[in-house]
Coordinates of C-alpha atoms in Angstrom, one line a residue:
Chain A
M239 CA -17.9 36.4 9.4
T240 CA -14.9 38.8 10.0
K241 CA -12.4 36.2 9.5
K242 CA -11.2 35.5 5.8
P243 CA -12.0 32.1 5.0
L244 CA -9.1 29.8 4.8
I245 CA -10.4 27.8 2.0
R246 CA -13.2 28.7 -0.4
V247 CA -14.9 26.0 -3.0
E248 CA -16.4 27.6 -5.7
G249 CA -18.4 25.8 -8.4
L250 CA -16.7 22.8 -7.6
A251 CA -17.8 19.8 -10.0
K252 CA -16.8 16.3 -10.9
R253 CA -17.8 14.3 -13.9
F254 CA -17.0 10.9 -15.2
P255 CA -17.4 9.9 -18.7
E256 CA -19.8 7.2 -18.5
P257 CA -18.6 3.5 -19.0
R258 CA -19.9 2.5 -22.8
G259 CA -21.9 5.8 -22.8
K260 CA -21.5 9.1 -24.5
G261 CA -22.6 11.0 -21.9
M262 CA -20.7 12.3 -18.5
L263 CA -21.6 11.1 -15.4
T264 CA -21.9 13.8 -12.8
V265 CA -21.0 12.8 -9.6
F266 CA -21.3 16.6 -8.0
E267 CA -21.8 20.0 -9.2
N268 CA -22.0 23.5 -8.1
L269 CA -20.6 23.1 -4.9
W270 CA -19.7 26.4 -3.2
F271 CA -18.5 26.5 0.6
S272 CA -16.0 27.9 2.6
V273 CA -13.8 27.0 5.8
D274 CA -12.6 29.9 8.1
P275 CA -9.4 29.5 10.2
G276 CA -9.7 27.7 13.1
E277 CA -13.3 26.1 12.0
F278 CA -14.3 22.5 12.1
V279 CA -16.4 21.4 9.1
C280 CA -18.2 18.3 8.7
I281 CA -19.2 17.1 5.7
I282 CA -22.2 14.3 5.8
G283 CA -24.0 12.3 2.8
H284 CA -24.4 8.8 1.8
S285 CA -21.7 6.8 -0.2
G286 CA -21.5 7.9 -3.9
C287 CA -22.3 11.4 -3.1
G288 CA -18.5 12.2 -3.9
K289 CA -17.4 13.1 -0.3
S290 CA -14.3 11.6 -0.7
T291 CA -13.7 13.1 -4.2
I292 CA -14.1 16.4 -2.4
L293 CA -11.7 16.0 0.5
N294 CA -9.2 14.4 -2.5
I295 CA -9.4 17.5 -4.3
L296 CA -9.0 19.8 -1.3
A297 CA -5.8 17.7 -0.6
G298 CA -4.9 18.3 -4.4
L299 CA -4.7 14.8 -5.0
D300 CA -7.8 14.7 -7.5
R301 CA -8.6 17.4 -9.6
P302 CA -12.3 19.0 -10.2
T303 CA -13.8 19.0 -13.6
E304 CA -15.0 22.3 -13.2
G305 CA -14.5 25.0 -10.5
V306 CA -11.7 26.1 -8.2
V307 CA -10.4 26.0 -4.6
I308 CA -8.9 28.8 -3.3
V309 CA -6.4 28.6 -0.3
G310 CA -5.5 31.9 1.1
E311 CA -5.2 33.9 -2.1
Q312 CA -3.9 31.2 -4.2
A313 CA -5.9 28.7 -6.6
L314 CA -5.2 25.2 -5.3
D315 CA -2.9 23.4 -7.6
G316 CA -1.7 19.9 -6.0
P317 CA -0.9 18.5 -2.8
S318 CA 0.8 20.4 0.1
L319 CA 2.0 20.2 3.7
D320 CA -0.3 23.0 4.2
R321 CA -3.2 20.6 3.7
A322 CA -2.5 17.5 5.7
V323 CA -4.6 14.2 5.3
I324 CA -5.8 11.9 7.8
F325 CA -6.6 8.7 5.7
Q326 CA -9.4 6.4 6.7
S327 CA -7.0 3.3 6.3
H328 CA -4.3 5.1 8.1
A329 CA -2.0 4.6 5.3
L330 CA 1.1 4.4 7.7
M331 CA 4.2 2.9 6.0
P332 CA 4.2 -0.8 7.3
W333 CA 8.2 -1.0 7.0
L334 CA 8.8 2.0 9.5
S335 CA 8.4 2.3 12.9
A336 CA 5.6 4.7 14.2
E337 CA 8.4 7.5 14.9
R338 CA 10.1 7.0 11.7
N339 CA 6.3 7.6 10.1
I340 CA 6.1 10.7 11.4
E341 CA 9.7 11.5 11.2
L342 CA 9.2 11.2 7.3
G343 CA 6.7 14.3 7.1
V344 CA 8.7 16.4 9.6
A345 CA 12.1 15.7 7.6
S346 CA 10.1 16.9 4.4
R347 CA 8.7 20.0 6.1
H348 CA 12.0 21.0 7.3
R349 CA 14.4 20.1 5.3
D350 CA 17.3 21.9 7.0
W351 CA 16.6 20.2 10.3
S352 CA 19.4 18.0 11.9
A353 CA 18.2 14.3 12.7
A354 CA 18.2 14.9 16.2
R355 CA 15.7 17.6 15.9
V356 CA 13.4 15.9 13.6
K357 CA 13.3 12.9 16.0
E358 CA 12.7 15.2 18.7
H359 CA 9.6 16.7 17.2
A360 CA 8.5 13.8 16.0
R361 CA 8.5 12.8 19.7
R362 CA 6.5 15.5 20.8
Y363 CA 3.8 14.6 18.4
L364 CA 4.1 11.4 19.4
S365 CA 3.4 12.4 22.9
L366 CA 0.5 14.4 22.0
V367 CA -1.5 11.4 20.8
H368 CA -0.7 9.5 24.1
L369 CA 1.9 6.9 22.2
E370 CA 5.0 7.3 24.4
G371 CA 6.8 4.0 24.4
A372 CA 5.3 3.1 21.0
E373 CA 8.1 5.1 19.2
A374 CA 10.0 1.7 17.9
K375 CA 7.0 -0.2 17.3
K376 CA 5.8 -0.9 13.6
P377 CA 2.3 -0.3 12.4
A378 CA 1.5 -4.0 12.7
Q379 CA 2.6 -4.2 16.1
L380 CA 0.0 -1.4 17.2
S381 CA -4.1 -1.6 17.3
G382 CA -6.1 0.4 15.1
G383 CA -7.0 3.2 17.4
M384 CA -3.1 3.5 17.9
R385 CA -2.2 3.3 14.2
Q386 CA -4.8 5.9 13.5
R387 CA -3.2 8.1 16.3
V388 CA 0.0 7.9 14.8
G389 CA -2.1 8.8 11.2
I390 CA -3.1 11.9 13.2
A391 CA 0.4 12.5 14.9
R392 CA 2.1 12.1 11.4
A393 CA -0.7 15.0 10.3
L394 CA -0.1 17.3 13.0
A395 CA 3.6 17.1 13.1
V396 CA 3.9 18.9 9.6
E397 CA 2.0 21.9 11.4
P398 CA -0.3 22.4 8.7
K399 CA -2.8 25.2 8.1
I400 CA -5.8 22.5 7.5
L401 CA -6.3 19.0 8.6
L402 CA -8.3 16.9 6.1
M403 CA -10.0 13.7 7.8
D404 CA -11.4 11.2 5.2
E405 CA -13.7 9.4 7.7
P406 CA -10.8 8.7 9.9
F407 CA -12.5 6.5 12.5
S408 CA -15.1 4.6 10.5
A409 CA -13.0 1.3 10.7
L410 CA -12.4 1.4 14.5
D411 CA -14.6 0.0 17.3
A412 CA -17.1 2.4 18.9
L413 CA -14.8 2.3 22.3
T414 CA -11.9 3.5 20.6
R415 CA -13.8 5.8 18.4
G416 CA -15.1 7.7 21.2
S417 CA -11.6 7.9 22.9
L418 CA -10.0 9.3 19.5
Q419 CA -12.6 11.6 19.0
D420 CA -12.3 13.2 22.4
E421 CA -8.7 13.2 21.5
V422 CA -9.1 15.1 18.7
L423 CA -11.5 17.6 20.3
S424 CA -8.8 18.1 22.9
I425 CA -6.2 18.7 20.3
R426 CA -8.4 21.1 18.3
R427 CA -9.4 23.0 21.5
A428 CA -5.5 23.3 22.3
T429 CA -4.4 24.2 19.0
D430 CA -7.2 26.0 17.0
Q431 CA -6.4 23.9 14.2
T432 CA -8.5 24.3 11.2
I433 CA -10.5 20.6 10.2
F434 CA -12.5 19.3 7.5
M435 CA -13.6 16.0 8.2
I436 CA -15.8 13.7 6.0
T437 CA -17.9 11.4 7.9
H438 CA -21.3 9.6 8.0
D439 CA -21.6 9.6 11.7
I440 CA -24.4 12.2 13.1
D441 CA -23.1 11.8 16.3
E442 CA -19.4 12.2 15.4
A443 CA -20.5 15.5 13.5
M444 CA -22.3 16.7 16.3
L445 CA -19.8 16.4 18.8
L446 CA -16.7 17.7 16.8
A447 CA -17.9 20.1 14.2
D448 CA -19.1 23.8 14.0
K449 CA -20.2 23.4 10.7
I450 CA -22.1 20.8 9.1
V451 CA -22.4 20.5 5.1
L452 CA -25.0 18.3 4.1
M453 CA -24.9 16.6 0.6
T454 CA -27.8 15.1 -1.1
N455 CA -27.5 11.7 -2.7
G456 CA -25.5 11.2 -6.1
P457 CA -25.1 11.4 -8.6
R458 CA -25.5 15.1 -9.2
A459 CA -25.1 15.7 -6.0
R460 CA -25.0 19.0 -4.4
I461 CA -24.9 20.9 -0.9
A462 CA -28.5 21.0 0.3
E463 CA -27.9 22.9 3.2
I464 CA -25.3 23.9 5.6
V465 CA -26.1 22.9 9.4
E466 CA -24.6 25.0 12.1
N467 CA -23.9 23.1 15.4
T468 CA -26.2 24.7 17.9
L469 CA -24.5 22.7 20.7
P470 CA -22.3 25.0 23.2
A471 CA -18.7 25.0 22.2
D472 CA -17.4 23.4 25.2
R473 CA -19.6 20.4 24.4
Q474 CA -18.9 17.1 25.9
R475 CA -19.3 13.3 24.5
T476 CA -21.1 12.5 27.5
E477 CA -22.8 15.4 28.4
M478 CA -24.0 16.8 25.0
H479 CA -27.1 14.7 24.7
R480 CA -28.8 16.8 27.7
H481 CA -28.8 20.0 25.9
P482 CA -31.9 21.1 24.7
N483 CA -30.7 21.7 21.1
Y484 CA -29.4 18.0 20.9
Y485 CA -32.4 16.1 19.8
P486 CA -33.4 19.1 17.4
L487 CA -30.4 19.1 15.8
R488 CA -29.8 15.2 15.9
N489 CA -33.3 14.7 14.4
H490 CA -32.6 17.3 11.3
L491 CA -29.5 15.7 10.5
L492 CA -31.1 12.2 10.7
E493 CA -34.0 13.3 8.8
F494 CA -32.0 14.6 6.2
L495 CA -29.7 11.6 5.9
V496 CA -32.9 9.0 6.0
T497 CA -35.5 10.9 3.6
R498 CA -34.3 14.0 2.3
S499 CA -30.7 13.0 1.0
R500 CA -33.0 10.7 -1.0
E501 CA -35.6 13.0 -2.4
L502 CA -33.3 15.5 -3.3
A503 CA -31.2 13.1 -5.0
G504 CA -30.5 13.2 -8.9
G505 CA -30.4 17.1 -9.1
V506 CA -34.0 17.7 -7.7
G507 CA -34.7 20.8 -6.8
A508 CA -31.4 21.9 -7.9
E509 CA -32.9 24.6 -10.5
K510 CA -34.2 26.7 -7.6
A511 CA -31.6 26.0 -5.2
N512 CA -29.0 28.8 -4.6
Y513 CA -25.9 27.1 -5.1
R514 CA -23.5 30.3 -4.2
S515 CA -24.7 30.3 -0.6
P516 CA -27.0 27.2 0.6
P517 CA -29.2 27.8 3.2
I518 CA -27.7 27.8 6.8
V519 CA -29.8 26.1 9.1
R520 CA -29.6 26.1 12.7
P521 CA -31.6 23.8 14.6
V522 CA -32.8 24.8 18.2
A523 CA -35.1 23.6 20.9
G524 CA -38.8 24.7 19.2
E525 CA -37.9 25.5 15.8
T526 CA -35.4 25.1 13.2
R527 CA -34.4 28.3 11.7
A528 CA -32.6 28.7 8.3
N529 CA -30.9 32.0 7.8
G530 CA -30.3 33.1 4.2
P531 CA -27.0 34.6 4.3
T532 CA -27.4 37.5 2.4
D533 CA -31.3 38.7 2.5
A534 CA -34.2 38.3 4.4
P535 CA -34.2 34.9 6.9
T536 CA -36.1 32.2 5.5
T537 CA -37.8 30.3 8.3
L538 CA -38.1 26.2 8.3
V539 CA -40.3 24.6 10.4
S540 CA -39.9 21.4 11.3
Q541 CA -43.4 19.6 12.0
S542 CA -41.4 16.8 13.8
T543 CA -40.1 19.0 16.5
R544 CA -43.2 21.2 16.6
S545 CA -45.8 18.3 16.9
R546 CA -43.9 16.1 18.8
P547 CA -43.1 17.1 22.4
D548 CA -40.9 14.2 22.9
P549 CA -37.5 15.0 21.3
R550 CA -35.9 11.6 22.3
R551 CA -37.2 10.0 19.2
S552 CA -34.1 9.2 17.7
R553 CA -35.8 8.8 14.7
P554 CA -38.2 11.4 13.3
A555 CA -41.6 9.9 11.8
F556 CA -41.0 11.3 8.1
P557 CA -41.1 14.9 9.3
R558 CA -41.9 17.3 6.4
L559 CA -39.9 20.4 6.4
V560 CA -42.5 23.3 5.0
A561 CA -40.2 26.1 3.6
R562 CA -41.8 29.7 4.2
G563 CA -39.9 32.6 2.9
D564 CA -38.3 33.2 -0.4
G565 CA -38.6 29.9 -1.7
R566 CA -34.8 29.4 -1.7
T567 CA -35.5 26.0 -0.3
A568 CA -38.4 25.2 -2.0
V569 CA -37.2 21.9 -2.4
L570 CA -38.8 20.8 0.5
E571 CA -42.2 21.7 -0.3
G572 CA -43.1 18.5 -2.2
S573 CA -41.9 16.1 0.0
G574 CA -45.7 15.3 0.5
P575 CA -47.8 13.8 3.3
P576 CA -46.1 11.6 5.7
R577 CA -45.2 8.3 4.0
R578 CA -44.9 6.1 6.6
N579 CA -45.0 2.9 4.8
R580 CA -42.7 3.8 2.0
P581 CA -40.0 1.6 1.8
F582 CA -36.4 2.9 2.7
T583 CA -35.2 1.2 -0.8
E584 CA -37.3 3.0 -3.1
T585 CA -34.6 5.1 -5.1
Q586 CA -37.1 6.9 -7.6
P587 CA -36.4 10.6 -7.2
R588 CA -39.8 11.8 -6.1
G589 CA -40.1 15.0 -9.0
R590 CA -42.6 17.6 -8.6
Chain B
M91 CA 6.5 -27.8 20.5
A92 CA 8.0 -26.4 17.6
G93 CA 11.3 -27.6 18.7
S94 CA 10.4 -31.2 19.3
Q95 CA 9.0 -31.1 15.9
Q96 CA 12.2 -29.7 14.4
L97 CA 14.2 -32.5 16.3
K98 CA 11.5 -35.0 14.9
A99 CA 12.2 -34.0 11.2
A100 CA 15.8 -33.8 11.7
I101 CA 15.9 -37.1 13.0
V102 CA 13.7 -38.5 9.9
S103 CA 15.7 -37.0 7.6
I104 CA 19.2 -38.6 8.9
A105 CA 17.5 -41.9 8.9
L106 CA 16.7 -41.1 5.1
L107 CA 19.7 -40.3 4.1
V108 CA 21.4 -43.6 6.2
M109 CA 18.8 -45.6 4.1
F110 CA 19.9 -44.0 0.9
L111 CA 23.7 -44.5 1.5
L112 CA 23.1 -47.9 2.7
A113 CA 20.8 -48.7 -0.5
W114 CA 23.4 -47.1 -2.9
Q115 CA 26.2 -48.9 -1.2
V116 CA 24.5 -52.4 -1.7
A117 CA 23.4 -51.6 -4.9
V118 CA 27.0 -50.9 -6.2
S119 CA 29.1 -53.7 -4.3
G120 CA 30.6 -56.3 -6.1
S121 CA 28.9 -59.6 -6.4
G122 CA 32.4 -61.7 -6.0
P123 CA 34.6 -63.3 -8.5
T124 CA 33.0 -64.1 -11.9
Q125 CA 35.3 -66.5 -12.9
T126 CA 38.7 -67.7 -12.2
L127 CA 41.1 -66.0 -14.2
D128 CA 45.0 -65.6 -14.4
P129 CA 45.5 -62.7 -11.7
E130 CA 47.7 -61.0 -14.2
Y131 CA 44.7 -60.9 -16.7
A132 CA 42.1 -60.0 -14.3
K133 CA 44.4 -56.9 -13.3
L134 CA 43.9 -55.8 -16.6
L135 CA 40.2 -56.6 -17.3
G136 CA 39.5 -54.6 -13.8
Q137 CA 37.2 -55.3 -11.2
T138 CA 34.0 -54.7 -13.0
A139 CA 34.3 -57.6 -15.3
T140 CA 36.2 -59.6 -12.7
Q141 CA 34.5 -59.1 -9.2
G142 CA 31.0 -58.1 -10.8
K143 CA 31.8 -54.7 -9.2
S144 CA 29.4 -51.7 -10.8
A145 CA 31.3 -49.2 -12.8
M146 CA 29.4 -46.5 -10.6
P147 CA 31.3 -45.6 -7.3
G148 CA 29.6 -46.3 -3.9
P149 CA 28.8 -43.7 -1.1
L150 CA 32.4 -44.7 0.2
D151 CA 34.5 -44.0 -2.8
V152 CA 32.7 -40.9 -3.3
G153 CA 33.5 -39.8 0.2
A154 CA 37.1 -40.6 0.2
K155 CA 37.5 -38.7 -3.1
L156 CA 35.7 -35.7 -1.6
W157 CA 37.7 -35.6 1.4
E158 CA 40.7 -35.7 -1.1
H159 CA 39.1 -32.4 -3.0
L160 CA 38.5 -30.7 0.4
R161 CA 42.0 -31.3 1.5
S162 CA 43.3 -29.1 -1.3
P163 CA 40.4 -27.4 -3.1
F164 CA 42.5 -24.5 -4.8
Y165 CA 45.3 -26.3 -6.6
D166 CA 46.4 -25.8 -10.1
N167 CA 48.1 -28.1 -12.3
G168 CA 47.0 -26.9 -15.7
P169 CA 44.0 -26.4 -17.9
N170 CA 42.6 -30.1 -17.4
D171 CA 43.5 -30.3 -13.8
K172 CA 42.3 -27.6 -11.1
G173 CA 41.1 -28.0 -7.6
V174 CA 37.1 -28.0 -7.2
G175 CA 37.2 -24.7 -5.3
I176 CA 39.0 -22.9 -7.8
Q177 CA 36.4 -24.2 -10.4
L178 CA 33.6 -23.3 -8.3
A179 CA 35.0 -19.8 -7.8
Y180 CA 35.1 -19.1 -11.3
S181 CA 31.3 -20.3 -11.6
L182 CA 30.5 -17.9 -9.1
A183 CA 32.4 -15.3 -10.3
R184 CA 30.8 -15.4 -13.8
V185 CA 27.2 -15.7 -12.3
L186 CA 27.6 -12.8 -9.4
L187 CA 29.1 -10.5 -12.4
G188 CA 26.1 -11.1 -15.0
Y189 CA 23.9 -11.3 -11.8
G190 CA 25.2 -8.0 -10.8
L191 CA 24.7 -6.7 -14.3
A192 CA 21.2 -7.7 -14.3
I193 CA 20.2 -6.0 -11.2
L194 CA 21.8 -2.7 -12.7
L195 CA 19.4 -2.8 -15.6
A196 CA 16.5 -4.9 -14.3
V197 CA 16.0 -3.0 -11.3
P198 CA 15.7 0.7 -12.7
L199 CA 13.9 -0.3 -16.2
G200 CA 11.3 -2.5 -13.9
F201 CA 10.8 0.8 -11.8
L202 CA 10.3 2.9 -14.9
I203 CA 7.7 0.3 -16.4
G204 CA 6.0 0.0 -12.9
M205 CA 5.7 3.6 -12.5
S206 CA 4.5 4.3 -16.2
P207 CA 1.6 2.5 -17.8
L208 CA 3.0 3.9 -20.9
M209 CA 6.4 2.1 -20.7
S210 CA 4.6 -0.6 -19.6
R211 CA 2.4 -1.1 -22.7
A212 CA 5.2 -0.3 -25.0
L213 CA 8.1 -2.7 -23.6
D214 CA 5.5 -5.6 -23.1
P215 CA 5.9 -7.1 -26.5
F216 CA 9.6 -7.4 -26.3
I217 CA 9.7 -8.6 -22.7
Q218 CA 7.3 -11.4 -23.9
L219 CA 8.9 -12.3 -26.8
L220 CA 12.6 -12.5 -25.0
K221 CA 11.7 -13.8 -21.9
P222 CA 10.7 -17.7 -22.8
I223 CA 14.0 -17.6 -25.0
S224 CA 16.5 -20.2 -23.5
P225 CA 19.3 -18.4 -22.3
L226 CA 21.7 -21.0 -24.3
A227 CA 20.0 -19.8 -27.4
W228 CA 22.0 -16.7 -27.1
M229 CA 25.3 -18.5 -27.1
P230 CA 26.3 -18.6 -30.5
L231 CA 25.0 -14.8 -31.3
A232 CA 26.9 -13.8 -27.9
L233 CA 30.2 -16.1 -29.0
Y234 CA 29.9 -14.3 -32.4
T235 CA 29.5 -10.6 -31.5
I236 CA 31.8 -10.7 -28.3
K237 CA 34.2 -12.7 -29.5
D238 CA 35.1 -13.8 -26.2
S239 CA 33.8 -17.1 -24.3
N240 CA 34.1 -15.7 -20.8
T241 CA 32.3 -12.8 -21.5
S242 CA 29.6 -15.0 -23.6
A243 CA 28.7 -16.9 -20.3
I244 CA 28.5 -13.8 -18.3
F245 CA 26.2 -12.5 -21.1
V246 CA 24.3 -16.0 -20.8
I247 CA 23.9 -15.3 -16.9
F248 CA 23.0 -11.8 -17.4
I249 CA 20.1 -12.5 -20.4
C250 CA 18.4 -15.3 -17.9
S251 CA 18.5 -13.3 -14.6
V252 CA 17.2 -10.2 -15.9
W253 CA 13.5 -11.3 -16.5
P254 CA 12.4 -12.6 -13.3
M255 CA 14.0 -9.4 -11.6
L256 CA 12.6 -7.0 -14.2
L257 CA 9.1 -8.5 -14.3
N258 CA 8.7 -8.5 -10.4
T259 CA 10.2 -5.0 -9.8
A260 CA 7.8 -3.6 -12.4
F261 CA 4.9 -5.6 -10.8
G262 CA 6.1 -4.7 -7.1
V263 CA 6.2 -0.7 -8.2
A264 CA 3.1 -1.0 -9.9
T265 CA 1.0 -2.2 -6.9
V266 CA 2.5 -0.2 -4.3
R267 CA -0.5 0.8 -2.7
K268 CA -2.0 4.2 -3.5
D269 CA -2.7 5.7 0.1
W270 CA 1.0 5.3 0.4
I271 CA 1.8 7.2 -2.8
N272 CA -0.8 9.9 -1.7
V273 CA 1.1 10.3 1.8
A274 CA 4.1 10.8 -0.2
R275 CA 2.5 13.5 -2.3
T276 CA 0.6 15.3 0.6
L277 CA 3.9 15.4 2.6
E278 CA 5.6 16.8 -0.6
L279 CA 8.2 13.9 -0.6
G280 CA 9.2 14.8 -4.3
T281 CA 10.4 12.4 -7.0
W282 CA 13.2 11.1 -5.5
R283 CA 12.3 10.8 -2.0
T284 CA 9.2 9.1 -3.1
A285 CA 11.0 6.7 -5.0
F286 CA 13.4 5.7 -2.3
K287 CA 11.7 6.4 0.9
V288 CA 8.1 4.9 -0.4
I289 CA 8.2 2.9 -3.5
L290 CA 11.6 1.1 -3.3
P291 CA 10.7 -0.1 0.4
A292 CA 7.1 -0.9 -0.4
A293 CA 8.4 -2.8 -3.4
A294 CA 11.3 -4.2 -1.8
P295 CA 9.9 -7.7 -0.8
T296 CA 8.5 -8.2 -4.3
I297 CA 11.6 -7.2 -6.1
L298 CA 13.9 -9.6 -3.8
T299 CA 11.4 -12.4 -4.6
G300 CA 12.2 -11.7 -8.2
M301 CA 16.2 -11.6 -7.4
R302 CA 15.8 -15.2 -5.6
I303 CA 14.5 -16.5 -8.5
S304 CA 16.8 -15.1 -10.7
I305 CA 20.1 -16.0 -8.8
G306 CA 18.6 -19.7 -8.8
I307 CA 18.3 -19.8 -12.7
A308 CA 21.6 -18.0 -13.1
W309 CA 23.1 -20.7 -11.1
L310 CA 21.1 -23.5 -13.2
V311 CA 22.2 -21.8 -16.3
I312 CA 25.7 -21.5 -15.7
V313 CA 26.6 -25.2 -15.5
A314 CA 25.3 -25.6 -18.9
A315 CA 26.9 -22.4 -20.1
E316 CA 30.5 -23.6 -18.9
M317 CA 29.9 -27.3 -20.4
L318 CA 29.7 -25.0 -23.7
V319 CA 32.4 -22.5 -23.4
G320 CA 34.7 -24.7 -21.7
G321 CA 37.9 -23.6 -20.1
T322 CA 37.0 -23.3 -16.6
G323 CA 34.1 -23.5 -13.9
I324 CA 32.0 -26.2 -12.2
G325 CA 30.4 -26.8 -15.6
Y326 CA 33.4 -27.2 -17.5
F327 CA 34.6 -29.7 -14.6
V328 CA 31.4 -31.7 -14.9
W329 CA 31.7 -32.3 -18.6
N330 CA 35.5 -32.9 -18.3
E331 CA 35.2 -35.6 -15.6
W332 CA 32.8 -37.0 -17.7
N333 CA 35.2 -37.2 -20.5
N334 CA 37.8 -38.6 -18.1
L335 CA 35.1 -41.2 -16.9
S336 CA 35.6 -40.2 -13.6
I337 CA 31.5 -40.6 -12.1
T338 CA 33.1 -40.1 -8.8
N339 CA 34.1 -36.6 -9.6
V340 CA 30.7 -36.0 -11.7
I341 CA 28.6 -37.0 -8.7
I342 CA 30.9 -35.0 -6.4
A343 CA 30.3 -31.9 -8.8
I344 CA 26.5 -32.6 -8.7
L345 CA 26.8 -32.3 -4.9
L346 CA 28.6 -29.1 -4.8
I347 CA 26.5 -27.4 -7.3
G348 CA 23.7 -28.5 -4.9
L349 CA 25.0 -27.2 -2.2
V350 CA 26.5 -23.8 -3.8
G351 CA 22.9 -23.0 -5.1
M352 CA 21.3 -23.8 -1.7
L353 CA 23.8 -21.7 0.0
L354 CA 23.0 -18.8 -2.7
D355 CA 19.3 -19.3 -2.0
Q356 CA 19.7 -19.0 1.6
M357 CA 21.6 -15.8 1.5
M358 CA 18.7 -14.4 -0.9
A359 CA 15.9 -15.9 1.7
R360 CA 17.7 -13.9 4.6
L361 CA 17.7 -10.7 2.5
Q362 CA 14.1 -11.3 2.0
R363 CA 13.2 -11.4 5.4
Y364 CA 15.0 -8.3 6.0
V365 CA 13.2 -6.0 3.8
S366 CA 9.9 -7.9 4.3
Y367 CA 7.4 -6.0 6.3
A368 CA 4.1 -6.8 8.1
D369 CA 1.1 -5.0 6.8

């Protein structure tokens, strides 16, 4: 990495006083990761691992209990126009027209601009998201997808350094979601906008992200690993599943969400994890490689991808990841033999 | 569909009105001569005694008197005989003054209470205690301290219209969607812009609801207040006409009070529609 990270997250933790208890409930702790300029980073994890809290902290809307977020050279302190947020529920002002919603941010960014200039700027971004003709419409008169487009235009119109998206498409139907993902992809390719997004949709992450941060389940959630997207940069939604890396990547993510995120919940394996540089995994056809960022590479071999030649299985049959190397990823060792009959509802963390 | 429904409703309304007026007319009309009397003596006794006519005026009497009032609403023949238009204008002026002052206090204070949970808790006991007090109970205190009946009436209007506005403003401000506040924060709108461009429009429908309730209460209270303070106003007019034993004028005043109250409410409803938004 020659680029200087735009955002560095260092030792982030969020704890709440337990209700009626004396102790503190740790949502997540020891989070270290960075976002480079122009990078698209997705964070995936189950509900309760504090994804939204992380995004709110990055946005400056929430404060961490421990740790800092460094933007450029400065520790983050409060919200800023440089970090625009696209909210899950679009959060448009219902009393303002689509255009006026966008103008609100533009006028705040450029206090010295004339009203005409603000309007022209807002219109430009409205047409960027293909909403020409909807300028005067109130959010209630727009469809869900169109509202979210206005939300995207509002965020982009302030020309932020980074765009923070909190499950922006989760409330939309599949068709609209797809077209909006394409929209984000094309905008991003055109503008090289740095984006940080929360999702729980694997396909969305694979299509959009360069880097996928995997969170274990809460409480005491942490970053289990960072997966690099091994699909080509010019991937298309309709084509990417033909790429040989598609299923290894997808299976790896899915297997994490289905099994490992739960096994690692509650701080299992945390004592051996290297927080500062979580293992970076590059799932490619044939094997899954994990590179320790500083020293000798750790190689992870996914049994599922090795022993099952048919990669089109969308759900791996409880693959067991065997860690080799420096033991940084030893968390995977104790997963035990394939447990086909283990119910999904089991919540007891499997200790070793 | 909706049009024909409206038409039908209007027809039923008119039919009910006609039935009511007819019943009223029949109820108050005389039963004919009750006994044979010397005409001079009968004249002295009046129609109530001789013709069995009710002392309650019929709709025709009221209509005739109303027409008289409407033809010259603004005459002024001294303290005891002013046009009904002048009396209404006095009442409206007092209401608008007291109500305006209440807005000036209640909306900013409600904003403060809505924004600050601390102030909300701190002021809550006072509001809870003061809110249920009948505004007229303040009258003696107001008369004693202000020493002016007119200003006292305005104060009473002020005190009765302040509570609904205060509580609704506080509630409206406190319940503004967190998302919108967060948007304002990420867009760096600043305190004043957030207050005027986000919180105020977001809470406006709730605030207007409070204002609409308040204007209704103020119009109710002004009649009672003017009965107490006397001098001018539609409330004074009612009481004065009662002392004059002119039931016709009392009925006319009742009708006009209702009419003005309705117009005030409609005005607020229109304002409310203007600031409301579909979410």
